[in-house]
Phi, psi and omega in degrees: 000128181293148181298143181290148179287143178299141176290139184268059183234005185298319181294318179295318179296322179298312181298318180296318181296316180296322182292328187262341183281151176298153183293147170057041176242154178301334182299333180300314180281328184290336185260030170097024177296154181301127182293345177285113184303324181295316178294319180299318181292327176294317176302315183294319179296318179295320180296315180292324177300314180295316180298317180299317181294320179296315182290322177296319178295316180296321179299313180298312183292315183288336175290334181268322188242355186077165182298318186287344180269005184237137176256164176298323178298321177301317183294313181291326175296314180296322181280347182060048174230162180295147182304315183295336181297333180304317186284352171286347185238327184219140179280344184197169176289333176297324180291319180289328176295318179295320178297320177293316181300318179293321185284315189258343178250306185298317180295319177297315183296318180295321178292319180296327182295342179292351172304331180297341178285342183250337189242122180270333183281118179302328179293318179292325178297314179296317181295314181295320179297319178298314182296316180296321180296315180292323177295321177297321178295323178291319181287328184225083184300328178297315176302313182299317180292325178294318177301315179299313182296330183268354190255348182270068176203169184294329183289346186294340179279348182241006180223167172052219182296327184298321183296325179284325177297314179300313181298318181293324177294316179297322177297317180294324177294315181296328180276355182081008180280327178249153177250138183222125174251338182211095188300311182303315181290328178295316179296317179296317182296313181296313179296322180295322178296317181295316180295322177296320177295321177297320177299322178291328181285324183279347176233067186294138177221163178277147180295339176294335180263321184232133182297337178279310182066195178223069180297154182301328182263023179302320177303320179290322178294317178295317179299321178299314181295322177298313181295321177296321176298327180278000171115357178286146172298151186302313182298321178294317180298318179298315183296316182293318183290346181246016172293155176304137181289129173296145180286135176211141180272115182249140181288144174277159175293113185289352183257011171279122186306324184294337183240022182300127179288149176283134179293148181293150178284000000 
C-alpha cells in the first residue's frame, strides 16, 4: 500500500493554535506554530491586534451600557472583527469583562495602593487615593464610566478600588484617626461619595447648568467630605485633603488609542 499523503492542515493548525494560545508562552511554538520566525511574529501581532480591538470595543460599550447591556455581537461589530474571532480569545462576555476589570481597575488600584509606602496618616492615604481616582476619571472618562459600571455591586467592597478603601478605613478606625458608630453604613457612605464624585468628573458640566458643576478642585472637595464623614473635624479634613499629592506612578488605560502599546515583534 503506498504511503498516505500528508494532510494539508499544518498551516491551519498553526494559525488556530497561535490564535487560541495565551500570548508569549512556549505553548504557542509547541503546538505547531509556523517555524518561520517572520511568519510566527506576524501571526502573533495579528492575534494581539484582534485581542486589543476586542477589549477596547468591550471597554467602550460596557462603560456606557454595563456588561449585561452588551452582547458579543455588539463587541465584534464595534471591533470590526468576525463574530467567531471572539472565541479565539474569550469564552464569554463575562470573561472579557473580567479581563478588562483586571487590566484597567485592578492594576490601577494596586499601583494607587503604593501611596501607603509614602504616607503614614490613614486620612491622607484615603484623601490622596480619592483625588487620584477622580482626576483619572476626568482625564479618561471611558475609564471612569467603566469603574462606575463595575462598582455598583456587592463584590465592589472586596475587589478593585473598594478593597483598598475598606482596608484603609479599617486601619484608620483602629488607629483612632476615624470614628465609627456603624461600620456597614460608614463604608457604604464613604464609597458612595467617591463614586458620586467620579460620576461628576466623567460627565463635566458648568455650574450655570448644574448646581454641582465640575469645579477644578472637585477631587479635593470630595476628599474633604469623605474625611469629614469618617469623623475628622471639617477644618482638619480640608487641610488633609489639600496637602500636596505624593508622587505615584499610575498605569494608563492601555485601550486608549493615543497610548496604545506597540505589539511585540
